[in-house]
Amino acid sequence: MTEEIKQVYITGGAGYVGSRLVPRLLEEGYRVTVLDLMIYGEEVLTPHPNLQTIKGDIRDSSLLQETIPGHDAVIHLACISNDPSFELNPELGKSINLDAFRPLVEISKQAGIKRLIYASSSSVYGIKEEPDVHEEMSLEPLTDYSRFKADCEKILAEYQSPEFTTVTIRPATVCGYSPRQRLDVVVNILSNLAFHKREISVFGGKQLRPNIHIEDMVESYLVLLKAPREKIAGEIFNAGYENQSVLKLAETVQQVMGEDVKLVTTPTNDNRSYHISSKKIADKLGFVPKHTIGDAVEDMKQAFEAGLLPNSLTDERYFNIKRMQRLQLK
């Protein structure tokens, strides 16, 4: 049985994935409310009659109590993303990524939300030797960022009930173009340097990195919104495209950006290798990514050529850590 979902509340909806997900949901006929601090600009979301944007903080419980009722589903994307920006201010990271989570879930449940989708991270597994890291494996998070993601998964599981469907997705690293562009994730970093500097450095090269095209990531949320309750209730799903070595990623970037791009390989002590299996979400929900890493690089190339990402090597808005440092977010 599928609950009728028409009104979707998205935390962090003006972020990297959110700014691609929101227009897609509107296109599908959903009514959408976005709650976001908007620190990367409000213009990343195009005004639409079925879109309401709220500039606010997920740590503000009274704001949540006021704005969540009347929705059918919550997609929780808001967080301080990636380890370096987290380490910049650990208290801030904890307050947003962990402390705000239980109140959000409780308020959602009390407000009659039917379905809560939580964006965790495939980094919760830590480093595994096995070739296919699946959802049943133990979690060994290596950083506070991934530890809090794992903690929130456990918290969410406590609230699963017949009236309140909870589901967790563990995405690989997202890549490709978005109105709220990030240029501090591996494929996008390499694309930016290749296009502008015509040279990319690869540290090590053998380490595996799971990535997923942003359009497929968006699609995975639609799949979770539309899936019958019994297929997703209390479940956890990995979402990735394929596990490629850092060197292979760099070679893909080189092929798309031009053979004149120089690849410089340097040894590294950081041999962390991540690899995940996305078999469960394919078997259970029929979700298989359709876009390659090469497609993501092609999108980035087109965005650079069209002037959509001005000053992409220096502008802080593309780099979480630089923007947060300047704002001194509390």
mmCIF file of C-alpha atoms in Angstrom:
data_model
loop_
_atom_site.group_PDB
_atom_site.id
_atom_site.type_symbol
_atom_site.label_atom_id
_atom_site.label_comp_id
_atom_site.label_asym_id
_atom_site.label_seq_id
_atom_site.Cartn_x
_atom_site.Cartn_y
_atom_site.Cartn_z
ATOM 1 C CA MET A 1 0.000 0.000 0.000
ATOM 2 C CA THR A 2 1.290 3.477 -0.859
ATOM 3 C CA GLU A 3 0.381 6.431 1.292
ATOM 4 C CA GLU A 4 -0.915 9.404 -0.651
ATOM 5 C CA ILE A 5 2.030 11.817 -0.725
ATOM 6 C CA LYS A 6 1.435 15.229 -2.225
ATOM 7 C CA GLN A 7 3.110 17.724 0.095
ATOM 8 C CA VAL A 8 6.824 17.298 0.753
ATOM 9 C CA TYR A 9 8.897 19.168 3.346
ATOM 10 C CA ILE A 10 12.625 19.242 2.575
ATOM 11 C CA THR A 11 15.278 20.333 5.056
ATOM 12 C CA GLY A 12 18.384 21.571 3.250
ATOM 13 C CA GLY A 13 16.410 21.922 0.031
ATOM 14 C CA ALA A 14 18.608 24.780 -1.207
ATOM 15 C CA GLY A 15 21.747 22.642 -0.984
ATOM 16 C CA TYR A 16 23.710 20.776 -3.636
ATOM 17 C CA VAL A 17 21.256 17.874 -4.066
ATOM 18 C CA GLY A 18 18.200 19.802 -2.860
ATOM 19 C CA SER A 19 18.439 22.452 -5.561
ATOM 20 C CA ARG A 20 18.165 19.691 -8.185
ATOM 21 C CA LEU A 21 15.564 17.647 -6.251
ATOM 22 C CA VAL A 22 13.116 20.510 -5.639
ATOM 23 C CA PRO A 23 12.499 21.369 -9.336
ATOM 24 C CA ARG A 24 12.149 17.661 -10.112
ATOM 25 C CA LEU A 25 9.472 17.221 -7.427
ATOM 26 C CA LEU A 26 7.599 20.300 -8.644
ATOM 27 C CA GLU A 27 7.719 18.892 -12.169
ATOM 28 C CA GLU A 28 6.159 15.685 -10.815
ATOM 29 C CA GLY A 29 3.274 17.688 -9.334
ATOM 30 C CA TYR A 30 4.284 17.692 -5.649
ATOM 31 C CA ARG A 31 3.836 20.763 -3.462
ATOM 32 C CA VAL A 32 7.155 21.479 -1.781
ATOM 33 C CA THR A 33 8.281 23.404 1.292
ATOM 34 C CA VAL A 34 12.016 24.031 1.722
ATOM 35 C CA LEU A 35 13.615 24.880 5.062
ATOM 36 C CA ASP A 36 17.212 26.044 4.632
ATOM 37 C CA LEU A 37 19.683 28.512 6.117
ATOM 38 C CA MET A 38 20.231 29.711 2.522
ATOM 39 C CA ILE A 39 23.924 30.407 3.174
ATOM 40 C CA TYR A 40 24.749 29.664 -0.459
ATOM 41 C CA GLY A 41 22.090 32.030 -1.785
ATOM 42 C CA GLU A 42 18.323 31.922 -2.195
ATOM 43 C CA GLU A 43 18.537 32.290 -5.981
ATOM 44 C CA VAL A 44 19.460 28.594 -6.340
ATOM 45 C CA LEU A 45 15.707 27.834 -6.210
ATOM 46 C CA THR A 46 13.499 29.272 -8.958
ATOM 47 C CA PRO A 47 10.181 30.628 -7.643
ATOM 48 C CA HIS A 48 7.199 28.366 -8.400
ATOM 49 C CA PRO A 49 3.505 28.517 -7.359
ATOM 50 C CA ASN A 50 3.820 25.152 -5.568
ATOM 51 C CA LEU A 51 7.049 26.034 -3.759
ATOM 52 C CA GLN A 52 7.337 27.666 -0.352
ATOM 53 C CA THR A 53 10.802 28.553 0.941
ATOM 54 C CA ILE A 54 11.565 29.227 4.580
ATOM 55 C CA LYS A 55 14.888 30.749 5.553
ATOM 56 C CA GLY A 56 15.458 29.102 8.904
ATOM 57 C CA ASP A 57 17.388 26.683 11.050
ATOM 58 C CA ILE A 58 16.511 23.023 11.675
ATOM 59 C CA ARG A 59 17.645 23.545 15.284
ATOM 60 C CA ASP A 60 14.671 25.873 15.809
ATOM 61 C CA SER A 61 12.052 23.428 17.158
ATOM 62 C CA SER A 62 9.269 26.006 17.337
ATOM 63 C CA LEU A 63 9.801 26.785 13.636
ATOM 64 C CA LEU A 64 9.537 23.059 12.849
ATOM 65 C CA GLN A 65 6.368 22.726 14.934
ATOM 66 C CA GLU A 66 4.862 25.645 13.075
ATOM 67 C CA THR A 67 5.846 24.647 9.517
ATOM 68 C CA ILE A 68 5.863 20.798 9.301
ATOM 69 C CA PRO A 69 2.129 20.125 9.934
ATOM 70 C CA GLY A 70 0.118 19.786 6.734
ATOM 71 C CA HIS A 71 2.824 17.845 4.870
ATOM 72 C CA ASP A 72 2.799 14.155 3.976
ATOM 73 C CA ALA A 73 6.538 13.442 3.832
ATOM 74 C CA VAL A 74 9.808 14.882 5.118
ATOM 75 C CA ILE A 75 13.097 14.467 3.247
ATOM 76 C CA HIS A 76 15.914 15.342 5.624
ATOM 77 C CA LEU A 77 18.955 16.525 3.664
ATOM 78 C CA ALA A 78 20.161 19.363 5.915
ATOM 79 C CA CYS A 79 23.566 18.781 7.465
ATOM 80 C CA ILE A 80 27.080 20.121 7.685
ATOM 81 C CA SER A 81 28.512 18.090 4.834
ATOM 82 C CA ASN A 82 31.913 16.454 4.504
ATOM 83 C CA ASP A 83 34.596 15.950 7.117
ATOM 84 C CA PRO A 84 36.776 19.081 6.670
ATOM 85 C CA SER A 85 33.875 21.514 7.059
ATOM 86 C CA PHE A 86 32.674 19.469 10.011
ATOM 87 C CA GLU A 87 36.067 19.635 11.717
ATOM 88 C CA LEU A 88 36.099 23.406 11.258
ATOM 89 C CA ASN A 89 33.515 23.675 14.030
ATOM 90 C CA PRO A 90 32.741 20.338 15.713
ATOM 91 C CA GLU A 91 30.130 21.843 18.096
ATOM 92 C CA LEU A 92 28.220 23.334 15.179
ATOM 93 C CA GLY A 93 28.445 20.037 13.297
ATOM 94 C CA LYS A 94 27.122 18.102 16.283
ATOM 95 C CA SER A 95 24.278 20.545 16.936
ATOM 96 C CA ILE A 96 23.039 20.358 13.330
ATOM 97 C CA ASN A 97 23.897 16.772 12.367
ATOM 98 C CA LEU A 98 23.007 15.011 15.617
ATOM 99 C CA ASP A 99 21.314 17.114 18.303
ATOM 100 C CA ALA A 100 18.643 18.543 15.984
ATOM 101 C CA PHE A 101 17.694 15.133 14.622
ATOM 102 C CA ARG A 102 15.530 13.567 17.341
ATOM 103 C CA PRO A 103 13.403 16.722 17.770
ATOM 104 C CA LEU A 104 12.871 16.820 13.985
ATOM 105 C CA VAL A 105 11.749 13.171 13.925
ATOM 106 C CA GLU A 106 9.452 13.580 16.964
ATOM 107 C CA ILE A 107 7.855 16.756 15.607
ATOM 108 C CA SER A 108 7.360 15.070 12.213
ATOM 109 C CA LYS A 109 5.680 12.048 13.774
ATOM 110 C CA GLN A 110 3.441 14.170 16.002
ATOM 111 C CA ALA A 111 2.489 16.330 13.007
ATOM 112 C CA GLY A 112 1.112 13.285 11.188
ATOM 113 C CA ILE A 113 3.906 12.962 8.628
ATOM 114 C CA LYS A 114 3.479 9.611 6.876
ATOM 115 C CA ARG A 115 7.028 9.098 5.622
ATOM 116 C CA LEU A 116 10.449 10.383 6.665
ATOM 117 C CA ILE A 117 13.411 9.843 4.341
ATOM 118 C CA TYR A 118 16.826 10.374 5.908
ATOM 119 C CA ALA A 119 19.975 11.115 3.904
ATOM 120 C CA SER A 120 22.766 9.297 5.727
ATOM 121 C CA SER A 121 26.106 8.529 4.038
ATOM 122 C CA SER A 122 27.990 5.514 2.742
ATOM 123 C CA SER A 123 30.917 6.712 4.872
ATOM 124 C CA VAL A 124 29.213 5.077 7.906
ATOM 125 C CA TYR A 125 30.831 1.750 6.884
ATOM 126 C CA GLY A 126 34.363 3.034 7.343
ATOM 127 C CA ILE A 127 36.978 1.039 5.455
ATOM 128 C CA LYS A 128 36.058 -2.531 4.556
ATOM 129 C CA GLU A 129 38.128 -5.187 2.848
ATOM 130 C CA GLU A 130 35.111 -6.923 1.278
ATOM 131 C CA PRO A 131 34.467 -6.068 -2.377
ATOM 132 C CA ASP A 132 30.713 -5.469 -1.946
ATOM 133 C CA VAL A 133 29.795 -3.537 1.153
ATOM 134 C CA HIS A 134 26.094 -4.106 1.748
ATOM 135 C CA GLU A 135 23.521 -2.769 4.201
ATOM 136 C CA GLU A 136 23.766 -5.680 6.651
ATOM 137 C CA MET A 137 27.438 -5.039 7.383
ATOM 138 C CA SER A 138 28.651 -3.503 10.628
ATOM 139 C CA LEU A 139 29.183 0.243 10.761
ATOM 140 C CA GLU A 140 32.682 1.471 11.592
ATOM 141 C CA PRO A 141 32.523 5.241 11.095
ATOM 142 C CA LEU A 142 35.930 6.908 11.220
ATOM 143 C CA THR A 143 34.966 10.551 11.775
ATOM 144 C CA ASP A 144 32.456 12.518 13.837
ATOM 145 C CA TYR A 145 30.586 13.332 10.625
ATOM 146 C CA SER A 146 29.996 9.661 9.780
ATOM 147 C CA ARG A 147 29.546 8.674 13.452
ATOM 148 C CA PHE A 148 26.660 11.122 13.843
ATOM 149 C CA LYS A 149 25.133 9.909 10.569
ATOM 150 C CA ALA A 150 25.169 6.379 12.031
ATOM 151 C CA ASP A 151 23.718 7.609 15.355
ATOM 152 C CA CYS A 152 20.832 9.304 13.532
ATOM 153 C CA GLU A 153 20.046 6.087 11.678
ATOM 154 C CA LYS A 154 19.610 4.331 15.049
ATOM 155 C CA ILE A 155 17.461 7.165 16.399
ATOM 156 C CA LEU A 156 15.222 7.040 13.314
ATOM 157 C CA ALA A 157 14.709 3.280 13.685
ATOM 158 C CA GLU A 158 13.111 3.844 17.128
ATOM 159 C CA TYR A 159 10.236 5.769 15.552
ATOM 160 C CA GLN A 160 9.237 3.403 12.746
ATOM 161 C CA SER A 161 5.536 2.499 13.093
ATOM 162 C CA PRO A 162 2.608 1.544 10.827
ATOM 163 C CA GLU A 163 1.566 5.218 10.655
ATOM 164 C CA PHE A 164 5.092 6.618 10.349
ATOM 165 C CA THR A 165 7.301 5.063 7.676
ATOM 166 C CA THR A 166 11.010 5.703 8.167
ATOM 167 C CA VAL A 167 13.678 4.950 5.575
ATOM 168 C CA THR A 168 17.411 5.694 5.372
ATOM 169 C CA ILE A 169 19.464 6.116 2.235
ATOM 170 C CA ARG A 170 23.281 5.927 2.269
ATOM 171 C CA PRO A 171 24.467 7.818 -0.804
ATOM 172 C CA ALA A 172 27.865 7.520 -2.427
ATOM 173 C CA THR A 173 29.632 10.819 -3.183
ATOM 174 C CA VAL A 174 27.420 12.873 -5.461
ATOM 175 C CA CYS A 175 28.847 14.473 -8.612
ATOM 176 C CA GLY A 176 27.680 16.674 -11.478
ATOM 177 C CA TYR A 177 26.156 20.095 -12.035
ATOM 178 C CA SER A 178 23.663 21.796 -9.709
ATOM 179 C CA PRO A 179 22.384 25.367 -9.266
ATOM 180 C CA ARG A 180 24.008 25.222 -5.805
ATOM 181 C CA GLN A 181 27.271 23.854 -7.074
ATOM 182 C CA ARG A 182 29.821 22.088 -4.901
ATOM 183 C CA LEU A 183 33.387 21.976 -6.174
ATOM 184 C CA ASP A 184 34.808 20.289 -3.070
ATOM 185 C CA VAL A 185 33.852 16.680 -3.921
ATOM 186 C CA VAL A 186 36.201 14.450 -5.869
ATOM 187 C CA VAL A 187 34.788 14.284 -9.436
ATOM 188 C CA ASN A 188 33.804 17.965 -9.382
ATOM 189 C CA ILE A 189 37.234 18.978 -8.012
ATOM 190 C CA LEU A 190 38.984 17.079 -10.817
ATOM 191 C CA SER A 191 36.611 18.516 -13.447
ATOM 192 C CA ASN A 192 37.194 22.094 -12.254
ATOM 193 C CA LEU A 193 40.995 21.734 -12.291
ATOM 194 C CA ALA A 194 41.049 19.914 -15.622
ATOM 195 C CA PHE A 195 38.900 22.524 -17.351
ATOM 196 C CA HIS A 196 40.703 25.599 -16.013
ATOM 197 C CA LYS A 197 44.257 24.453 -15.234
ATOM 198 C CA ARG A 198 44.531 21.644 -17.802
ATOM 199 C CA GLU A 199 46.277 19.595 -15.120
ATOM 200 C CA ILE A 200 45.029 17.309 -12.352
ATOM 201 C CA SER A 201 46.908 15.730 -9.498
ATOM 202 C CA VAL A 202 46.034 12.252 -8.332
ATOM 203 C CA PHE A 203 47.231 11.285 -4.857
ATOM 204 C CA GLY A 204 47.796 7.542 -4.866
ATOM 205 C CA GLY A 205 45.230 6.431 -7.390
ATOM 206 C CA LYS A 206 44.307 2.874 -6.467
ATOM 207 C CA GLN A 207 41.844 3.870 -3.710
ATOM 208 C CA LEU A 208 38.238 3.192 -4.643
ATOM 209 C CA ARG A 209 35.622 5.917 -4.413
ATOM 210 C CA PRO A 210 31.915 5.258 -4.942
ATOM 211 C CA ASN A 211 30.161 8.125 -6.763
ATOM 212 C CA ILE A 212 26.660 8.773 -8.053
ATOM 213 C CA HIS A 213 25.443 11.270 -10.660
ATOM 214 C CA ILE A 214 23.300 13.981 -9.047
ATOM 215 C CA GLU A 215 20.375 13.199 -11.362
ATOM 216 C CA ASP A 216 20.350 9.579 -10.194
ATOM 217 C CA MET A 217 20.547 10.742 -6.583
ATOM 218 C CA VAL A 218 17.462 12.900 -7.175
ATOM 219 C CA GLU A 219 15.706 9.937 -8.785
ATOM 220 C CA SER A 220 16.437 7.741 -5.752
ATOM 221 C CA TYR A 221 14.453 10.145 -3.529
ATOM 222 C CA LEU A 222 11.506 9.994 -5.934
ATOM 223 C CA VAL A 223 11.682 6.197 -5.823
ATOM 224 C CA LEU A 224 11.544 6.308 -2.000
ATOM 225 C CA LEU A 225 8.604 8.749 -2.045
ATOM 226 C CA LYS A 226 6.618 6.543 -4.425
ATOM 227 C CA ALA A 227 7.527 3.063 -3.146
ATOM 228 C CA PRO A 228 4.863 1.014 -1.348
ATOM 229 C CA ARG A 229 5.246 1.395 2.399
ATOM 230 C CA GLU A 230 5.924 -2.298 3.070
ATOM 231 C CA LYS A 231 8.928 -2.272 0.733
ATOM 232 C CA ILE A 232 10.743 0.536 2.542
ATOM 233 C CA ALA A 233 9.434 0.714 6.131
ATOM 234 C CA GLY A 234 12.419 0.708 8.492
ATOM 235 C CA GLU A 235 14.780 -0.143 5.637
ATOM 236 C CA ILE A 236 18.236 1.148 4.734
ATOM 237 C CA PHE A 237 19.471 1.416 1.151
ATOM 238 C CA ASN A 238 22.885 2.162 -0.356
ATOM 239 C CA ALA A 239 22.842 4.306 -3.489
ATOM 240 C CA GLY A 240 25.898 4.427 -5.729
ATOM 241 C CA TYR A 241 26.821 4.026 -9.388
ATOM 242 C CA GLU A 242 29.995 1.982 -9.474
ATOM 243 C CA ASN A 243 33.145 1.875 -7.407
ATOM 244 C CA GLN A 244 35.997 3.332 -9.418
ATOM 245 C CA SER A 245 39.579 4.033 -8.450
ATOM 246 C CA VAL A 246 40.636 7.660 -8.067
ATOM 247 C CA LEU A 247 42.924 7.141 -11.077
ATOM 248 C CA LYS A 248 40.026 5.843 -13.211
ATOM 249 C CA LEU A 249 37.951 8.893 -12.171
ATOM 250 C CA ALA A 250 40.822 11.172 -13.220
ATOM 251 C CA GLU A 251 41.167 9.359 -16.557
ATOM 252 C CA THR A 252 37.420 9.775 -17.192
ATOM 253 C CA VAL A 253 37.761 13.497 -16.496
ATOM 254 C CA GLN A 254 40.740 13.678 -18.861
ATOM 255 C CA GLN A 255 38.820 11.907 -21.665
ATOM 256 C CA VAL A 256 35.899 14.352 -21.400
ATOM 257 C CA MET A 257 37.866 17.563 -20.829
ATOM 258 C CA GLY A 258 40.507 16.915 -23.480
ATOM 259 C CA GLU A 259 43.588 14.794 -24.028
ATOM 260 C CA ASP A 260 45.789 17.854 -23.412
ATOM 261 C CA VAL A 261 44.881 17.654 -19.701
ATOM 262 C CA LYS A 262 47.944 16.435 -17.815
ATOM 263 C CA LEU A 263 47.611 13.742 -15.158
ATOM 264 C CA VAL A 264 50.154 13.995 -12.362
ATOM 265 C CA THR A 265 50.305 11.067 -9.946
ATOM 266 C CA THR A 266 51.771 11.531 -6.478
ATOM 267 C CA PRO A 267 52.191 8.913 -3.724
ATOM 268 C CA THR A 268 49.959 9.305 -0.661
ATOM 269 C CA ASN A 269 49.681 7.959 2.888
ATOM 270 C CA ASP A 270 45.897 8.172 2.639
ATOM 271 C CA ASN A 271 44.973 4.827 1.172
ATOM 272 C CA ARG A 272 41.381 4.835 2.443
ATOM 273 C CA SER A 273 39.312 2.848 -0.012
ATOM 274 C CA TYR A 274 35.511 2.904 -0.023
ATOM 275 C CA HIS A 275 33.270 0.636 -2.064
ATOM 276 C CA ILE A 276 29.573 -0.094 -1.722
ATOM 277 C CA SER A 277 27.047 -2.483 -3.224
ATOM 278 C CA SER A 278 23.805 -0.968 -4.531
ATOM 279 C CA LYS A 279 22.208 -4.346 -5.242
ATOM 280 C CA LYS A 280 19.486 -4.103 -2.566
ATOM 281 C CA ILE A 281 17.891 -0.905 -3.903
ATOM 282 C CA ALA A 282 17.982 -2.424 -7.422
ATOM 283 C CA ASP A 283 16.443 -5.740 -6.343
ATOM 284 C CA LYS A 284 13.851 -4.317 -3.982
ATOM 285 C CA LEU A 285 12.841 -1.045 -5.634
ATOM 286 C CA GLY A 286 14.109 -1.441 -9.200
ATOM 287 C CA PHE A 287 16.390 1.577 -8.856
ATOM 288 C CA VAL A 288 19.475 1.417 -11.090
ATOM 289 C CA PRO A 289 21.495 4.568 -11.875
ATOM 290 C CA LYS A 290 21.266 5.586 -15.525
ATOM 291 C CA HIS A 291 23.994 8.225 -15.656
ATOM 292 C CA THR A 292 27.722 7.529 -15.715
ATOM 293 C CA ILE A 293 30.515 9.468 -14.048
ATOM 294 C CA GLY A 294 31.479 10.571 -17.572
ATOM 295 C CA ASP A 295 27.999 12.116 -17.943
ATOM 296 C CA ALA A 296 28.564 14.114 -14.758
ATOM 297 C CA VAL A 297 31.901 15.405 -16.073
ATOM 298 C CA GLU A 298 30.255 16.286 -19.404
ATOM 299 C CA ASP A 299 27.604 18.303 -17.505
ATOM 300 C CA MET A 300 30.347 20.113 -15.599
ATOM 301 C CA LYS A 301 32.171 20.903 -18.837
ATOM 302 C CA GLN A 302 29.012 22.349 -20.379
ATOM 303 C CA ALA A 303 28.356 24.434 -17.238
ATOM 304 C CA PHE A 304 31.894 25.876 -17.355
ATOM 305 C CA GLU A 305 31.590 26.609 -21.086
ATOM 306 C CA ALA A 306 28.218 28.306 -20.597
ATOM 307 C CA GLY A 307 29.628 30.546 -17.859
ATOM 308 C CA LEU A 308 27.254 29.094 -15.235
ATOM 309 C CA LEU A 309 30.067 28.740 -12.680
ATOM 310 C CA PRO A 310 32.032 32.006 -12.735
ATOM 311 C CA ASN A 311 35.331 32.209 -10.791
ATOM 312 C CA SER A 312 35.057 28.524 -10.017
ATOM 313 C CA LEU A 313 38.625 28.191 -8.721
ATOM 314 C CA THR A 314 38.293 30.951 -6.156
ATOM 315 C CA ASP A 315 34.663 31.815 -5.341
ATOM 316 C CA GLU A 316 33.895 30.603 -1.810
ATOM 317 C CA ARG A 317 30.274 29.754 -2.637
ATOM 318 C CA TYR A 318 31.438 26.508 -4.293
ATOM 319 C CA PHE A 319 33.443 25.388 -1.251
ATOM 320 C CA ASN A 320 31.536 24.616 1.960
ATOM 321 C CA ILE A 321 34.494 25.191 4.229
ATOM 322 C CA LYS A 322 35.387 28.622 2.800
ATOM 323 C CA ARG A 323 31.812 29.908 3.073
ATOM 324 C CA MET A 324 31.398 28.605 6.614
ATOM 325 C CA GLN A 325 34.720 30.131 7.690
ATOM 326 C CA ARG A 326 33.670 33.534 6.461
ATOM 327 C CA LEU A 327 30.166 33.397 7.948
ATOM 328 C CA GLN A 328 31.433 31.936 11.237
ATOM 329 C CA LEU A 329 28.170 30.041 11.456
ATOM 330 C CA LYS A 330 27.122 29.290 15.041
#
